[in-house]
Short mmCIF file of C-alpha atoms in Angstrom, two decimals:
data_model
loop_
_atom_site.label_atom_id
_atom_site.label_comp_id
_atom_site.label_asym_id
_atom_site.label_seq_id
_atom_site.Cartn_x
_atom_site.Cartn_y
_atom_site.Cartn_z
CA MET N 29 87.14 76.68 117.00
CA THR N 30 84.62 78.54 114.89
CA GLU N 31 85.37 80.02 111.52
CA ILE N 32 87.04 83.40 111.21
CA ALA N 33 85.54 85.76 108.65
CA THR N 34 86.35 89.39 107.91
CA ARG N 35 84.40 91.22 105.24
CA ALA N 36 86.29 93.72 103.08
CA ALA N 37 83.58 96.35 103.62
CA THR N 38 84.07 96.32 107.39
CA ALA N 39 87.81 95.58 107.72
CA GLU N 40 89.74 98.25 109.61
CA ALA N 41 92.39 99.98 107.51
CA ILE N 42 95.33 101.92 108.94
CA TYR N 43 97.83 104.18 107.22
CA ASP N 44 101.02 103.44 109.14
CA GLY N 45 103.29 105.63 107.00
CA PRO N 46 103.38 107.49 103.71
CA GLY N 47 102.28 105.12 100.96
CA SER N 48 101.64 102.22 103.34
CA LEU N 49 98.20 100.80 104.17
CA ILE N 50 97.52 97.89 106.54
CA THR N 51 94.12 96.18 106.48
CA LEU N 52 93.36 94.15 109.60
CA LEU N 53 91.86 90.69 109.05
CA THR N 54 92.08 88.54 112.19
CA ASP N 55 93.82 88.70 115.55
CA THR N 56 93.38 85.58 117.67
CA ALA N 57 95.69 83.66 120.00
CA GLU N 58 96.44 81.26 117.15
CA LEU N 59 96.73 83.60 114.18
CA THR N 60 97.15 87.27 113.32
CA CYS N 61 96.66 88.26 109.67
CA ASN N 62 96.56 91.46 107.67
CA THR N 63 97.22 92.72 104.21
CA ALA N 64 99.72 95.45 103.46
CA THR N 65 99.95 97.56 100.34
CA PHE N 66 102.94 99.72 99.61
CA ASP N 67 103.29 102.52 97.07
CA GLU N 68 106.55 102.77 95.18
CA GLY N 69 109.17 104.22 97.53
CA ALA N 70 107.27 103.43 100.76
CA ALA N 71 109.58 102.72 103.72
CA GLY N 72 108.01 99.38 104.70
CA ALA N 73 108.97 97.81 108.01
CA PRO N 74 112.36 98.44 109.65
CA VAL N 75 114.65 95.64 110.76
CA HIS N 76 113.12 93.73 113.63
CA PHE N 77 112.55 90.25 115.03
CA HIS N 78 109.98 88.38 117.09
CA THR N 79 110.87 86.03 119.95
CA LYS N 80 107.64 83.98 119.91
CA ALA N 81 106.05 84.10 116.47
CA THR N 82 106.78 83.01 112.94
CA GLU N 83 105.90 85.79 110.50
CA PHE N 84 104.96 84.83 106.96
CA PHE N 85 104.50 86.78 103.75
CA HIS N 86 102.61 85.92 100.56
CA VAL N 87 103.10 88.53 97.84
CA THR N 88 99.84 89.07 95.95
CA GLY N 89 101.03 91.85 93.66
CA GLY N 90 104.12 93.84 92.69
CA LYS N 91 107.54 93.08 94.13
CA LEU N 92 108.68 92.98 97.73
CA ASP N 93 112.23 93.09 99.08
CA ILE N 94 112.54 91.19 102.32
CA LEU N 95 115.60 90.92 104.52
CA VAL N 96 115.98 87.56 106.28
CA ASP N 97 118.97 87.54 108.62
CA ASP N 98 121.61 89.12 106.34
CA GLU N 99 120.18 88.20 102.94
CA ILE N 100 117.74 90.20 100.83
CA HIS N 101 115.20 88.28 98.77
CA THR N 102 113.06 89.93 96.08
CA LEU N 103 109.66 88.26 95.93
CA GLY N 104 107.09 88.62 93.17
CA ALA N 105 103.37 87.88 92.97
CA GLY N 106 102.67 84.36 94.20
CA ASP N 107 105.93 84.04 96.19
CA PHE N 108 105.86 83.04 99.86
CA ILE N 109 108.40 83.18 102.69
CA ALA N 110 108.20 82.42 106.43
CA VAL N 111 110.58 83.90 108.99
CA PRO N 112 110.99 81.90 112.23
CA PRO N 113 111.22 83.45 115.70
CA GLY N 114 114.52 85.14 116.53
CA VAL N 115 115.47 85.88 112.92
CA LYS N 116 115.83 89.56 112.05
CA HIS N 117 113.90 90.73 109.01
CA ALA N 118 112.57 93.82 107.26
CA PHE N 119 110.49 94.43 104.16
CA ALA N 120 109.60 97.14 101.65
CA PRO N 121 108.55 97.36 98.03
CA ALA N 122 111.42 96.63 95.65
CA ALA N 123 112.93 99.72 94.02
CA GLY N 124 110.65 100.98 91.25
CA HIS N 125 107.72 98.78 92.32
CA THR N 126 104.61 98.72 94.45
CA ALA N 127 103.80 95.69 96.57
CA ALA N 128 100.71 93.98 97.95
CA VAL N 129 101.26 91.35 100.63
CA PHE N 130 99.27 89.00 102.83
CA VAL N 131 101.06 88.91 106.21
CA GLY N 132 100.47 86.47 109.05
CA PHE N 133 101.83 85.54 112.46
CA THR N 134 101.54 82.25 114.26
CA PRO N 135 100.88 82.12 117.08
CA GLY N 136 98.82 85.30 117.07
CA MET N 137 99.66 87.93 119.64
CA GLY N 138 97.10 90.70 119.79
CA ARG N 139 98.99 92.81 117.23
CA PHE N 140 96.09 94.95 116.03
CA ASP N 141 96.79 97.48 118.79
CA TYR N 142 100.41 97.64 117.56
CA TYR N 143 99.21 98.53 114.06
CA ARG N 144 96.86 101.12 115.56
CA LEU N 145 99.83 102.60 117.44
CA LEU N 146 101.75 102.85 114.14
CA GLY N 147 98.75 104.68 112.68
CA ARG N 148 98.71 107.10 115.63
CA VAL N 149 102.44 107.79 115.14
CA ASN N 150 101.80 108.44 111.44
CA ALA N 151 98.99 110.84 112.39
CA GLY N 152 101.21 112.67 114.93
CA GLU N 153 99.17 111.39 117.90
CA ALA N 154 101.94 109.19 119.38
CA THR N 155 105.73 109.04 119.21
CA VAL N 156 108.43 106.66 118.02
CA GLN N 157 109.33 106.27 121.71
CA ASP N 158 105.83 104.86 122.28
CA ILE N 159 106.63 102.21 119.66
CA LYS N 160 109.97 101.40 121.31
CA ASP N 161 108.24 101.16 124.69
CA SER N 162 105.76 98.62 123.27
CA SER N 163 108.41 96.11 122.13
CA ALA N 164 107.78 93.54 124.87
CA THR N 165 103.99 93.89 124.66
CA TYR N 166 103.84 93.19 120.92
CA ASP N 167 106.98 91.01 120.60
CA ASN N 168 108.41 93.43 118.05
CA HIS N 169 112.09 94.05 118.75
CA TYR N 170 114.10 96.41 116.57
CA ALA N 171 117.57 95.54 115.28
CA GLU N 172 120.22 96.84 112.88
CA SER N 173 121.35 95.55 109.52
CA PRO N 174 124.07 97.12 107.38
CA VAL N 175 122.79 95.01 104.48
CA TRP N 176 119.29 96.50 104.75
CA SER N 177 120.42 100.08 105.38
CA GLY N 178 122.78 99.78 102.39
CA ARG N 179 119.86 98.60 100.26
CA ARG N 180 117.79 101.64 101.16
CA ARG N 181 120.64 104.03 100.36
CA SER N 182 121.49 102.32 97.07
CA ALA N 183 117.84 102.52 95.94
CA GLU N 184 117.75 106.31 96.30
CA PRO N 185 118.55 108.43 93.22
#
């Protein structure tokens, strides 16, 4: 395998929701990586799971709430967590904070087109149904969590 290099000046950046920016780094069969930055109050990612990939998170700034199964962890700068296949999870900046996160998947799965789809939904060029219809393609399956939905409600003023 040859090295993988992505230069900041040429990395593709996608706004996937209000206050949420994803910067694409690499998308190979072995590894998919991006960074995500969240403004205070950004929605983050809803509850979901992957059947094939482990998703991992390294917080590089701010604070991130992450649901893993039915437990919410608050991670700060330097903290790391990996979520194995089949485990439901969600993430968003902790109440009152921003967050910057390095996110990866192993194995990779051609997820850049999924992020582009999220950007098109944010821009009004695609629908939430398009996202639902892509679940099998991108191994991104949505789920429910009373713990996570309760967190979102309790964080609102």
